[in-house]
Amino acid sequence: APDIVRLELARDNHRRELRRIVGARALVNPTTDRHLFPWRRLAATLGADHKAVQRWHRQGIDMIVAALKRQDA
């Protein structure tokens, strides 16, 4: 049972990180229309490669879309 709990916690933490990345990328300066958090700054903050952060962002968007589709069904 402890392994299952650990796995659930890891999955919850991963989902939380995906939500943070999607949320950070959603912030845009209204006067310049530029993202407040460029990919490379997010990557530096998370200690990851910017390509990995882009991939995680895509996973987060996919997670949101899947939830919306479930809600419609």
PDB file of C-alpha atoms in Angstrom:
ATOM      1  CA  ALA A   1       0.000   0.000   0.000  1.00  0.00           C
ATOM      2  CA  PRO A   2       2.776   2.568   0.687  1.00  0.00           C
ATOM      3  CA  ASP A   3       3.998   2.238  -2.918  1.00  0.00           C
ATOM      4  CA  ILE A   4       0.527   3.092  -4.217  1.00  0.00           C
ATOM      5  CA  VAL A   5       0.351   6.148  -1.971  1.00  0.00           C
ATOM      6  CA  ARG A   6       3.793   7.280  -3.162  1.00  0.00           C
ATOM      7  CA  LEU A   7       2.725   6.820  -6.791  1.00  0.00           C
ATOM      8  CA  GLU A   8      -0.453   8.850  -6.213  1.00  0.00           C
ATOM      9  CA  LEU A   9       1.541  11.657  -4.579  1.00  0.00           C
ATOM     10  CA  ALA A  10       4.014  11.727  -7.455  1.00  0.00           C
ATOM     11  CA  ARG A  11       1.168  11.913  -9.976  1.00  0.00           C
ATOM     12  CA  ASP A  12      -0.514  14.726  -8.027  1.00  0.00           C
ATOM     13  CA  ASN A  13       2.763  16.673  -7.854  1.00  0.00           C
ATOM     14  CA  HIS A  14       3.290  16.227 -11.597  1.00  0.00           C
ATOM     15  CA  ARG A  15      -0.229  17.492 -12.345  1.00  0.00           C
ATOM     16  CA  ARG A  16       0.355  20.462 -10.031  1.00  0.00           C
ATOM     17  CA  GLU A  17       3.564  21.343 -11.919  1.00  0.00           C
ATOM     18  CA  LEU A  18       1.736  21.099 -15.249  1.00  0.00           C
ATOM     19  CA  ARG A  19      -0.944  23.473 -13.954  1.00  0.00           C
ATOM     20  CA  ARG A  20       1.725  25.923 -12.760  1.00  0.00           C
ATOM     21  CA  ILE A  21       3.418  25.906 -16.169  1.00  0.00           C
ATOM     22  CA  VAL A  22       0.143  26.420 -18.056  1.00  0.00           C
ATOM     23  CA  GLY A  23      -0.838  29.189 -15.652  1.00  0.00           C
ATOM     24  CA  ALA A  24       2.493  30.975 -15.970  1.00  0.00           C
ATOM     25  CA  ARG A  25       2.350  30.858 -19.764  1.00  0.00           C
ATOM     26  CA  ALA A  26      -1.188  32.247 -19.705  1.00  0.00           C
ATOM     27  CA  LEU A  27       0.070  35.510 -18.192  1.00  0.00           C
ATOM     28  CA  VAL A  28       0.531  38.076 -20.972  1.00  0.00           C
ATOM     29  CA  ASN A  29       1.414  41.762 -20.752  1.00  0.00           C
ATOM     30  CA  PRO A  30      -1.661  43.589 -22.099  1.00  0.00           C
ATOM     31  CA  THR A  31       0.308  46.436 -23.672  1.00  0.00           C
ATOM     32  CA  THR A  32       3.031  44.401 -25.380  1.00  0.00           C
ATOM     33  CA  ASP A  33       1.181  41.075 -25.863  1.00  0.00           C
ATOM     34  CA  ARG A  34       4.328  39.293 -24.699  1.00  0.00           C
ATOM     35  CA  HIS A  35       4.351  36.382 -22.284  1.00  0.00           C
ATOM     36  CA  LEU A  36       5.522  37.360 -18.800  1.00  0.00           C
ATOM     37  CA  PHE A  37       7.350  34.019 -18.516  1.00  0.00           C
ATOM     38  CA  PRO A  38       9.314  33.025 -21.630  1.00  0.00           C
ATOM     39  CA  TRP A  39      10.102  29.326 -22.072  1.00  0.00           C
ATOM     40  CA  ARG A  40      13.730  29.743 -21.035  1.00  0.00           C
ATOM     41  CA  ARG A  41      12.887  31.653 -17.843  1.00  0.00           C
ATOM     42  CA  LEU A  42      10.353  28.991 -16.859  1.00  0.00           C
ATOM     43  CA  ALA A  43      12.974  26.341 -17.600  1.00  0.00           C
ATOM     44  CA  ALA A  44      15.557  28.093 -15.436  1.00  0.00           C
ATOM     45  CA  THR A  45      13.035  28.423 -12.611  1.00  0.00           C
ATOM     46  CA  LEU A  46      12.173  24.735 -12.784  1.00  0.00           C
ATOM     47  CA  GLY A  47      15.748  23.601 -13.394  1.00  0.00           C
ATOM     48  CA  ALA A  48      14.830  21.967 -16.696  1.00  0.00           C
ATOM     49  CA  ASP A  49      15.426  22.310 -20.421  1.00  0.00           C
ATOM     50  CA  HIS A  50      13.142  24.765 -22.235  1.00  0.00           C
ATOM     51  CA  LYS A  51      12.077  22.022 -24.664  1.00  0.00           C
ATOM     52  CA  ALA A  52      10.968  19.878 -21.710  1.00  0.00           C
ATOM     53  CA  VAL A  53       8.933  22.794 -20.350  1.00  0.00           C
ATOM     54  CA  GLN A  54       7.260  23.192 -23.759  1.00  0.00           C
ATOM     55  CA  ARG A  55       6.437  19.471 -23.746  1.00  0.00           C
ATOM     56  CA  TRP A  56       5.030  19.708 -20.196  1.00  0.00           C
ATOM     57  CA  HIS A  57       2.938  22.708 -21.227  1.00  0.00           C
ATOM     58  CA  ARG A  58       1.474  20.668 -24.077  1.00  0.00           C
ATOM     59  CA  GLN A  59       0.703  17.838 -21.630  1.00  0.00           C
ATOM     60  CA  GLY A  60      -1.014  20.329 -19.323  1.00  0.00           C
ATOM     61  CA  ILE A  61      -3.139  21.682 -22.170  1.00  0.00           C
ATOM     62  CA  ASP A  62      -4.013  18.111 -23.206  1.00  0.00           C
ATOM     63  CA  MET A  63      -5.041  17.386 -19.609  1.00  0.00           C
ATOM     64  CA  ILE A  64      -7.340  20.439 -19.583  1.00  0.00           C
ATOM     65  CA  VAL A  65      -8.880  19.533 -22.947  1.00  0.00           C
ATOM     66  CA  ALA A  66      -9.507  15.946 -21.811  1.00  0.00           C
ATOM     67  CA  ALA A  67     -11.255  17.198 -18.666  1.00  0.00           C
ATOM     68  CA  LEU A  68     -13.431  19.551 -20.712  1.00  0.00           C
ATOM     69  CA  LYS A  69     -14.366  16.736 -23.081  1.00  0.00           C
ATOM     70  CA  ARG A  70     -15.330  14.514 -20.136  1.00  0.00           C
ATOM     71  CA  GLN A  71     -17.476  17.339 -18.800  1.00  0.00           C
ATOM     72  CA  ASP A  72     -19.344  17.616 -22.133  1.00  0.00           C
ATOM     73  CA  ALA A  73     -20.036  13.888 -22.381  1.00  0.00           C
TER      74      ALA A  73
END
